[in-house]
Amino acid sequence: MVNLLDFDVDGLVAWFAERGEKPFRARQVMRWMHREGCDDFERMTDVAKSLRAKLALDACIRAPEPLRDSLSADGTRKWLLDVGNGNAVETVFIPETGRGTLCVSSQAGCALDCAFCSTGKQGFNRNLTAGEIIGQLWLANRLLGAAREASPDLEAGEKDNGRIISNVVMMGMGEPLANFDNVVTALRLMLDDHAYGLSRRRVTVSTSGIVPAMDRLRDECPVALAVSLHASNDALRDRLVPINQKYPLAELMAACRRYLERAPRDFVTFEYVMLDGVNDQDVHARELLALVRDVPCKFNLIPFNPFPNSGFRRSPAERIRRFAGILIDAGIVTTTRKTRGDDVDAACGQLAGQVQDKTRRTVRIVKPMEARP
Ligand code: SAH
Ligand code: SF4
């Protein structure tokens, strides 16, 4: 059974061509699948009946099954998704005024083993397929759409633009550039007008700095780029982000500059997790200023989100303010990421895809999963 979620538009056109079907048919099916969230060929009413019957025989439209749906007190919603063989990944929806961001996973686990990351601590299980990656957006759209239809108190405008998810960040579990082909197929769908039609500026890939893959992304599918920096010198970064031993800071900065030649935005976002007493001193901030001198950038400081036995503590708020102040005084736009959804372990670095129930704090299951009529 071929899962049609695995194809981008060109891929689906080619698959249709092998079966003697015209390109416009592929695009029709594409729109039903991604714009309408339809997984039933019979409901694709403007597609020829004979083709619908043929598709039903050897194709399906299948996203990962949700195992758990948790709603944080701040409105952040997290889904735990079954990707088979006891593996699960997480997807997080973060509503904000004027936009809704979906944080998408690219791998079950991660091989890169950053010292402060709970996904890294669980090791690497496998790459997600393109269908499992885009399936997260497909599913979130469906589930959020269903919730929206069920709540009459939303503004009319919010209801009919159909765009609850305006931004996607590849910041869930896994290193997206270590699963390059499948991630790019999914990115193409996010951008394609026949599918989700998101602007390149609103789709962000976050990488720990796999330099050759950054160059490929620039050439094949440039979207907004976030780089997980986390340290101001190689000695410290070698420890915190081990991939630095392979692609050290000078090479990473050069790759950022090359990326910006083709990027939809004219800056790179550097993510910097604030670890108490480790990378959060004034001297680190000043070292950063020298490091990024030639790279147009913004900084996003992420207060460390703890998990059991991490061995790190979050920097105190006052320390983060001072650190940010040094960057801001030097003219670098610097924001501190609000911790969202940490009551349901949905905050950055807390995604572990746990299937067993821990002793939960404020989790409540929103409602049993149900297909939309
Ligand atoms: N693998 C990619 C994307 C996923 S992680 C990457 O590393 O960029 C998304 C962001 O969360 C990264 O910047 C990551 O370093 C950060 N992060 C990981 N663990 C964290 C933790 N415990 N607290 C806060 N941020 C964390
Ligand atoms: Fe992997 Fe990113 Fe976690 Fe590092 S921070 S272990 S690259 S998911």
Tab-separated table of C-alpha atoms and ligand atoms in Angstrom:
chain	number	residue	atom	x	y	z
A	1	MET	CA	0.000	0.000	0.000
A	2	VAL	CA	1.508	3.330	-1.030
A	3	ASN	CA	0.949	6.180	1.417
A	4	LEU	CA	0.231	9.277	-0.666
A	5	LEU	CA	1.391	11.502	2.207
A	6	ASP	CA	4.934	10.415	1.297
A	7	PHE	CA	4.872	12.372	-1.987
A	8	ASP	CA	5.449	16.014	-2.722
A	9	VAL	CA	3.607	17.410	-5.761
A	10	ASP	CA	6.262	16.362	-8.297
A	11	GLY	CA	6.459	12.925	-6.713
A	12	LEU	CA	2.715	12.431	-6.897
A	13	VAL	CA	2.589	13.645	-10.508
A	14	ALA	CA	5.277	11.075	-11.384
A	15	TRP	CA	3.457	8.295	-9.506
A	16	PHE	CA	0.242	9.174	-11.339
A	17	ALA	CA	2.093	9.251	-14.680
A	18	GLU	CA	3.294	5.677	-14.101
A	19	ARG	CA	-0.365	4.752	-13.897
A	20	GLY	CA	-1.298	6.695	-17.015
A	21	GLU	CA	-2.991	9.496	-15.065
A	22	LYS	CA	-2.687	13.171	-15.941
A	23	PRO	CA	-0.769	15.672	-13.764
A	24	PHE	CA	-3.897	17.704	-12.988
A	25	ARG	CA	-5.427	14.616	-11.395
A	26	ALA	CA	-2.460	14.399	-9.047
A	27	ARG	CA	-2.870	18.035	-8.125
A	28	GLN	CA	-6.588	17.517	-7.485
A	29	VAL	CA	-5.878	14.657	-5.111
A	30	MET	CA	-3.112	16.733	-3.509
A	31	ARG	CA	-5.579	19.493	-2.699
A	32	TRP	CA	-8.130	17.111	-1.220
A	33	MET	CA	-5.476	15.506	0.898
A	34	HIS	CA	-3.696	18.537	2.228
A	35	ARG	CA	-6.073	21.441	1.900
A	36	GLU	CA	-9.205	19.584	2.948
A	37	GLY	CA	-7.531	17.063	5.240
A	38	CYS	CA	-9.364	14.306	3.382
A	39	ASP	CA	-8.178	10.700	3.726
A	40	ASP	CA	-11.036	9.013	1.926
A	41	PHE	CA	-10.803	8.764	-1.880
A	42	GLU	CA	-14.571	8.320	-2.135
A	43	ARG	CA	-15.089	11.831	-0.791
A	44	MET	CA	-12.943	13.403	-3.538
A	45	THR	CA	-16.027	14.220	-5.519
A	46	ASP	CA	-14.441	15.966	-8.504
A	47	VAL	CA	-12.034	13.078	-9.122
A	48	ALA	CA	-13.273	10.544	-11.707
A	49	LYS	CA	-15.054	7.640	-10.053
A	50	SER	CA	-12.901	5.045	-11.814
A	51	LEU	CA	-9.727	6.702	-10.546
A	52	ARG	CA	-11.094	6.883	-7.011
A	53	ALA	CA	-11.750	3.163	-7.096
A	54	LYS	CA	-8.264	2.468	-8.455
A	55	LEU	CA	-6.632	4.602	-5.772
A	56	ALA	CA	-8.582	2.895	-3.028
A	57	LEU	CA	-7.066	-0.407	-4.167
A	58	ASP	CA	-3.374	0.408	-3.978
A	59	ALA	CA	-2.982	3.664	-2.056
A	60	CYS	CA	-3.855	5.176	1.299
A	61	ILE	CA	-3.557	8.502	3.090
A	62	ARG	CA	-2.325	7.754	6.558
A	63	ALA	CA	-0.777	9.958	9.253
A	64	PRO	CA	0.677	8.589	12.503
A	65	GLU	CA	-1.951	7.689	15.105
A	66	PRO	CA	-2.220	9.920	18.164
A	67	LEU	CA	-1.636	8.050	21.418
A	68	ARG	CA	-2.165	11.004	23.703
A	69	ASP	CA	-3.426	14.560	23.408
A	70	SER	CA	-2.383	16.932	26.225
A	71	LEU	CA	-3.465	20.505	26.744
A	72	SER	CA	-1.306	22.850	28.791
A	73	ALA	CA	-2.787	25.519	31.031
A	74	ASP	CA	-1.335	28.117	28.592
A	75	GLY	CA	-3.117	26.652	25.564
A	76	THR	CA	-0.128	24.762	24.197
A	77	ARG	CA	-1.244	21.396	22.908
A	78	LYS	CA	0.928	18.337	22.532
A	79	TRP	CA	0.282	15.133	20.675
A	80	LEU	CA	2.172	11.929	21.214
A	81	LEU	CA	2.146	10.026	17.924
A	82	ASP	CA	2.703	6.344	17.347
A	83	VAL	CA	5.296	5.641	14.663
A	84	GLY	CA	5.383	1.891	15.187
A	85	ASN	CA	7.592	-0.637	16.983
A	86	GLY	CA	7.089	1.080	20.317
A	87	ASN	CA	8.441	4.396	18.983
A	88	ALA	CA	6.560	7.610	19.428
A	89	VAL	CA	7.260	11.230	18.511
A	90	GLU	CA	5.749	14.477	19.663
A	91	THR	CA	4.204	17.454	17.920
A	92	VAL	CA	3.412	20.680	19.723
A	93	PHE	CA	0.988	23.453	18.767
A	94	ILE	CA	1.706	26.859	20.279
A	95	PRO	CA	-1.065	29.427	19.863
A	96	GLU	CA	-0.059	33.088	20.072
A	97	THR	CA	-1.837	36.291	19.204
A	98	GLY	CA	-1.861	36.619	15.446
A	99	ARG	CA	-0.192	33.313	14.720
A	100	GLY	CA	-0.178	29.621	15.474
A	101	THR	CA	3.058	27.678	15.386
A	102	LEU	CA	3.406	23.944	14.962
A	103	CYS	CA	6.621	22.384	16.242
A	104	VAL	CA	7.300	19.280	14.157
A	105	SER	CA	9.570	16.264	14.789
A	106	SER	CA	11.873	14.826	12.135
A	107	GLN	CA	13.291	11.697	13.796
A	108	ALA	CA	12.372	9.243	16.520
A	109	GLY	CA	15.191	10.081	18.924
A	110	CYS	CA	18.378	11.804	17.795
A	111	ALA	CA	21.924	10.566	17.289
A	112	LEU	CA	23.654	13.852	18.048
A	113	ASP	CA	23.526	13.570	21.822
A	114	CYS	CA	23.648	17.205	22.890
A	115	ALA	CA	24.399	17.254	26.609
A	116	PHE	CA	21.275	19.178	27.693
A	117	CYS	CA	18.630	17.558	25.453
A	118	SER	CA	16.287	14.807	26.553
A	119	THR	CA	15.646	13.695	22.964
A	120	GLY	CA	19.399	13.195	22.574
A	121	LYS	CA	19.538	11.216	25.819
A	122	GLN	CA	17.172	8.577	24.481
A	123	GLY	CA	19.433	7.822	21.511
A	124	PHE	CA	18.487	7.403	17.885
A	125	ASN	CA	15.712	5.118	16.755
A	126	ARG	CA	15.015	6.005	13.146
A	127	ASN	CA	14.305	8.688	10.576
A	128	LEU	CA	10.666	9.608	10.096
A	129	THR	CA	9.281	9.131	6.596
A	130	ALA	CA	8.106	12.183	4.646
A	131	GLY	CA	4.542	11.062	5.324
A	132	GLU	CA	5.174	10.905	9.062
A	133	ILE	CA	6.639	14.410	8.991
A	134	ILE	CA	3.964	16.104	6.885
A	135	GLY	CA	1.436	13.844	8.626
A	136	GLN	CA	2.021	15.878	11.799
A	137	LEU	CA	0.834	19.040	10.048
A	138	TRP	CA	-1.972	17.148	8.315
A	139	LEU	CA	-3.196	15.738	11.613
A	140	ALA	CA	-2.827	18.938	13.648
A	141	ASN	CA	-4.801	20.843	11.023
A	142	ARG	CA	-7.554	18.266	11.197
A	143	LEU	CA	-7.701	18.077	14.974
A	144	LEU	CA	-7.466	21.825	15.478
A	145	GLY	CA	-10.008	22.380	12.717
A	146	ALA	CA	-12.415	20.007	14.409
A	147	ALA	CA	-11.955	21.816	17.716
A	148	ARG	CA	-12.545	25.131	15.979
A	149	GLU	CA	-15.750	24.008	14.340
A	150	ALA	CA	-16.966	22.787	17.690
A	151	SER	CA	-16.390	26.124	19.418
A	152	PRO	CA	-18.902	28.729	18.295
A	153	ASP	CA	-17.320	31.559	20.289
A	154	LEU	CA	-14.381	32.077	17.895
A	155	GLU	CA	-14.261	35.185	15.743
A	156	ALA	CA	-15.701	34.657	12.274
A	157	GLY	CA	-12.363	35.663	10.698
A	158	GLU	CA	-10.498	33.078	12.700
A	159	LYS	CA	-12.959	30.494	11.531
A	160	ASP	CA	-12.899	30.919	7.819
A	161	ASN	CA	-9.295	31.617	6.989
A	162	GLY	CA	-8.617	27.954	7.755
A	163	ARG	CA	-5.106	28.873	8.782
A	164	ILE	CA	-4.878	28.040	12.410
A	165	ILE	CA	-1.301	26.975	11.752
A	166	SER	CA	0.533	29.903	10.176
A	167	ASN	CA	4.094	28.860	11.052
A	168	VAL	CA	5.999	25.609	11.192
A	169	VAL	CA	9.251	25.116	13.060
A	170	MET	CA	11.271	21.930	12.640
A	171	MET	CA	12.219	22.053	16.314
A	172	GLY	CA	10.632	18.917	17.662
A	173	MET	CA	12.470	15.657	18.179
A	174	GLY	CA	15.442	14.905	15.986
A	175	GLU	CA	17.930	16.719	13.787
A	176	PRO	CA	16.087	17.664	10.584
A	177	LEU	CA	19.205	17.943	8.449
A	178	ALA	CA	20.218	14.404	9.398
A	179	ASN	CA	17.020	13.231	7.652
A	180	PHE	CA	17.505	15.500	4.697
A	181	ASP	CA	15.486	13.995	1.832
A	182	ASN	CA	12.360	13.267	3.830
A	183	VAL	CA	12.464	16.650	5.528
A	184	VAL	CA	12.830	18.457	2.197
A	185	THR	CA	9.889	16.518	0.713
A	186	ALA	CA	7.803	17.622	3.694
A	187	LEU	CA	9.060	21.218	3.457
A	188	ARG	CA	8.049	21.349	-0.217
A	189	LEU	CA	4.529	20.327	0.759
A	190	MET	CA	4.403	22.990	3.454
A	191	LEU	CA	5.305	25.611	0.833
A	192	ASP	CA	3.242	24.316	-2.087
A	193	ASP	CA	0.026	26.132	-2.943
A	194	HIS	CA	-1.644	22.813	-3.732
A	195	ALA	CA	-0.889	21.716	-0.182
A	196	TYR	CA	-0.321	24.151	2.735
A	197	GLY	CA	0.892	27.274	0.909
A	198	LEU	CA	2.984	28.584	3.808
A	199	SER	CA	5.467	31.357	3.151
A	200	ARG	CA	9.154	30.371	3.193
A	201	ARG	CA	9.665	32.932	5.896
A	202	ARG	CA	7.220	31.134	8.150
A	203	VAL	CA	8.811	27.719	7.845
A	204	THR	CA	11.942	27.329	9.944
A	205	VAL	CA	14.502	24.545	10.032
A	206	SER	CA	16.500	24.358	13.239
A	207	THR	CA	19.847	22.611	13.048
A	208	SER	CA	22.647	21.865	15.436
A	209	GLY	CA	24.997	22.709	12.564
A	210	ILE	CA	25.506	19.940	10.010
A	211	VAL	CA	27.443	22.146	7.633
A	212	PRO	CA	27.238	20.234	4.316
A	213	ALA	CA	23.484	19.752	4.760
A	214	MET	CA	23.045	23.478	5.412
A	215	ASP	CA	24.561	24.103	1.984
A	216	ARG	CA	22.246	21.547	0.408
A	217	LEU	CA	19.219	23.105	2.057
A	218	ARG	CA	20.252	26.501	0.708
A	219	ASP	CA	20.430	25.032	-2.801
A	220	GLU	CA	17.386	22.783	-2.730
A	221	CYS	CA	14.808	24.385	-0.460
A	222	PRO	CA	15.829	27.566	1.341
A	223	VAL	CA	13.553	28.363	4.276
A	224	ALA	CA	14.152	30.377	7.439
A	225	LEU	CA	17.128	29.022	9.379
A	226	ALA	CA	17.714	28.659	13.100
A	227	VAL	CA	21.053	27.374	14.350
A	228	SER	CA	21.493	25.860	17.788
A	229	LEU	CA	24.637	27.645	18.904
A	230	HIS	CA	24.612	27.238	22.710
A	231	ALA	CA	28.287	28.082	23.179
A	232	SER	CA	30.647	30.917	22.371
A	233	ASN	CA	33.850	28.938	21.831
A	234	ASP	CA	34.827	25.555	20.431
A	235	ALA	CA	35.994	24.029	23.713
A	236	LEU	CA	32.606	24.626	25.322
A	237	ARG	CA	30.578	23.740	22.221
A	238	ASP	CA	32.502	20.498	21.706
A	239	ARG	CA	31.127	19.482	25.086
A	240	LEU	CA	27.553	20.741	24.776
A	241	VAL	CA	26.911	20.042	21.076
A	242	PRO	CA	29.253	17.182	20.095
A	243	ILE	CA	28.676	17.646	16.332
A	244	ASN	CA	30.876	20.715	16.822
A	245	GLN	CA	33.892	18.399	16.911
A	246	LYS	CA	33.171	17.671	13.263
A	247	TYR	CA	31.986	21.122	12.145
A	248	PRO	CA	33.603	23.704	14.422
A	249	LEU	CA	32.403	27.267	14.912
A	250	ALA	CA	34.441	28.943	12.151
A	251	GLU	CA	32.976	26.522	9.590
A	252	LEU	CA	29.506	26.924	11.055
A	253	MET	CA	29.673	30.729	10.815
A	254	ALA	CA	30.875	30.482	7.204
A	255	ALA	CA	27.974	28.138	6.389
A	256	CYS	CA	25.535	30.650	7.934
A	257	ARG	CA	26.920	33.399	5.719
A	258	ARG	CA	26.583	31.196	2.615
A	259	TYR	CA	23.034	30.284	3.615
A	260	LEU	CA	22.023	33.911	3.888
A	261	GLU	CA	22.863	34.485	0.225
A	262	ARG	CA	19.712	32.517	-0.672
A	263	ALA	CA	17.619	32.620	2.489
A	264	PRO	CA	14.102	34.093	2.541
A	265	ARG	CA	15.077	36.138	5.589
A	266	ASP	CA	18.166	38.283	5.883
A	267	PHE	CA	19.245	36.930	9.253
A	268	VAL	CA	19.940	33.637	10.977
A	269	THR	CA	18.346	32.979	14.354
A	270	PHE	CA	20.841	31.657	16.869
A	271	GLU	CA	19.267	29.583	19.597
A	272	TYR	CA	21.144	29.632	22.861
A	273	VAL	CA	20.057	27.522	25.796
A	274	MET	CA	20.819	29.244	29.108
A	275	LEU	CA	22.626	26.827	31.428
A	276	ASP	CA	23.393	28.100	34.896
A	277	GLY	CA	27.117	28.683	35.379
A	278	VAL	CA	27.998	26.876	32.142
A	279	ASN	CA	27.508	29.223	29.182
A	280	ASP	CA	25.667	32.176	30.687
A	281	GLN	CA	28.397	34.517	31.964
A	282	ASP	CA	29.181	38.030	30.661
A	283	VAL	CA	32.393	36.727	29.164
A	284	HIS	CA	30.397	34.284	27.012
A	285	ALA	CA	28.137	37.041	25.748
A	286	ARG	CA	31.148	39.139	24.776
A	287	GLU	CA	32.753	36.158	23.068
A	288	LEU	CA	29.533	35.675	21.092
A	289	LEU	CA	29.669	39.241	19.841
A	290	ALA	CA	33.068	38.590	18.317
A	291	LEU	CA	31.989	35.222	16.937
A	292	VAL	CA	28.941	36.505	15.035
A	293	ARG	CA	30.459	39.812	13.966
A	294	ASP	CA	30.061	38.974	10.253
A	295	VAL	CA	26.784	37.071	10.430
A	296	PRO	CA	23.536	39.062	10.338
A	297	CYS	CA	21.597	37.410	13.149
A	298	LYS	CA	19.115	37.499	15.957
A	299	PHE	CA	19.456	35.648	19.224
A	300	ASN	CA	16.792	33.595	20.885
A	301	LEU	CA	17.774	32.720	24.446
A	302	ILE	CA	16.083	29.561	25.697
A	303	PRO	CA	15.906	29.126	29.464
A	304	PHE	CA	16.997	25.519	30.011
A	305	ASN	CA	14.065	23.188	30.535
A	306	PRO	CA	15.008	20.574	33.072
A	307	PHE	CA	14.359	16.859	32.832
A	308	PRO	CA	15.309	14.092	35.266
A	309	ASN	CA	19.074	13.581	35.729
A	310	SER	CA	20.020	16.223	33.173
A	311	GLY	CA	22.832	17.518	35.364
A	312	PHE	CA	22.074	21.138	34.383
A	313	ARG	CA	20.161	23.993	35.966
A	314	ARG	CA	18.332	26.872	34.313
A	315	SER	CA	20.093	30.247	34.545
A	316	PRO	CA	18.364	32.651	36.927
A	317	ALA	CA	16.096	35.204	35.230
A	318	GLU	CA	18.319	38.102	36.266
A	319	ARG	CA	21.362	36.406	34.673
A	320	ILE	CA	19.427	35.898	31.432
A	321	ARG	CA	18.419	39.579	31.444
A	322	ARG	CA	22.021	40.696	31.848
A	323	PHE	CA	23.239	38.330	29.173
A	324	ALA	CA	20.549	39.557	26.781
A	325	GLY	CA	21.452	43.139	27.687
A	326	ILE	CA	25.022	42.694	26.469
A	327	LEU	CA	23.847	41.412	23.098
A	328	ILE	CA	21.161	44.079	22.800
A	329	ASP	CA	23.593	46.880	23.679
A	330	ALA	CA	25.748	45.688	20.782
A	331	GLY	CA	22.756	46.053	18.452
A	332	ILE	CA	21.683	42.418	18.169
A	333	VAL	CA	17.956	41.757	18.385
A	334	THR	CA	17.651	39.309	21.276
A	335	THR	CA	14.549	37.656	22.631
A	336	THR	CA	14.100	35.234	25.467
A	337	ARG	CA	11.868	32.337	24.606
A	338	LYS	CA	8.840	32.073	26.788
A	339	THR	CA	8.549	28.679	28.346
A	340	ARG	CA	5.399	27.224	26.910
A	341	GLY	CA	3.676	24.016	27.777
A	342	ASP	CA	6.192	22.832	30.362
A	343	ASP	CA	3.374	21.546	32.558
A	344	VAL	CA	2.835	18.862	29.916
A	345	ASP	CA	6.558	18.444	29.143
A	346	ALA	CA	6.053	20.144	25.793
A	347	ALA	CA	8.749	22.791	26.248
A	348	CYS	CA	11.961	22.839	24.182
A	349	GLY	CA	14.152	19.870	24.918
A	350	GLN	CA	11.536	18.036	26.929
A	351	LEU	CA	10.214	15.968	24.060
A	352	ALA	CA	11.112	12.401	24.735
A	353	GLY	CA	8.274	10.575	23.072
A	354	GLN	CA	7.529	8.728	26.258
A	355	VAL	CA	4.885	6.129	25.793
A	356	GLN	CA	4.628	4.968	29.387
A	357	ASP	CA	2.698	7.237	31.673
A	358	LYS	CA	4.851	9.110	34.146
A	359	THR	CA	3.278	10.579	37.236
A	360	ARG	CA	1.637	13.432	35.456
A	361	ARG	CA	1.063	16.823	36.926
A	362	THR	CA	-1.588	18.834	35.135
A	363	VAL	CA	-2.085	16.728	32.071
A	364	ARG	CA	-5.572	16.091	31.034
A	365	ILE	CA	-6.621	14.136	28.062
A	366	VAL	CA	-8.588	16.544	25.931
A	367	LYS	CA	-10.861	14.012	24.374
A	368	PRO	CA	-10.582	10.677	22.722
A	369	MET	CA	-9.237	10.863	19.203
A	370	GLU	CA	-11.935	10.753	16.653
A	371	ALA	CA	-11.958	11.124	12.934
A	372	ARG	CA	-13.708	14.101	11.505
A	373	PRO	CA	-16.996	13.240	9.833
B	1	SAH	N1	17.879	19.106	16.423
B	1	SAH	C1	17.555	20.445	16.122
B	1	SAH	C2	16.121	20.811	16.369
B	1	SAH	C3	15.425	20.276	17.599
B	1	SAH	S1	15.804	20.961	19.140
B	1	SAH	C4	18.449	21.374	16.881
B	1	SAH	O1	19.157	20.942	17.764
B	1	SAH	O2	18.475	22.545	16.515
B	1	SAH	C5	15.066	22.586	19.211
B	1	SAH	C6	15.818	23.503	20.160
B	1	SAH	O3	15.637	23.150	21.532
B	1	SAH	C7	17.322	23.452	19.915
B	1	SAH	O4	17.866	24.731	19.905
B	1	SAH	C8	17.781	22.661	21.095
B	1	SAH	O5	19.129	22.850	21.341
B	1	SAH	C9	16.898	23.179	22.188
B	1	SAH	N2	16.909	22.350	23.390
B	1	SAH	C10	17.248	21.046	23.498
B	1	SAH	N3	17.140	20.638	24.786
B	1	SAH	C11	16.739	21.711	25.500
B	1	SAH	C12	16.418	21.905	26.883
B	1	SAH	N4	16.487	20.912	27.762
B	1	SAH	N5	16.005	23.128	27.268
B	1	SAH	C13	15.885	24.118	26.365
B	1	SAH	N6	16.156	23.985	25.058
B	1	SAH	C14	16.577	22.792	24.618
B	2	SF4	FE1	19.417	16.237	18.584
B	2	SF4	FE2	18.753	18.847	18.549
B	2	SF4	FE3	18.550	17.394	20.816
B	2	SF4	FE4	20.962	18.012	19.839
B	2	SF4	S1	19.405	19.468	20.601
B	2	SF4	S2	20.336	15.991	20.622
B	2	SF4	S3	20.592	17.898	17.636
B	2	SF4	S4	17.383	17.095	18.946
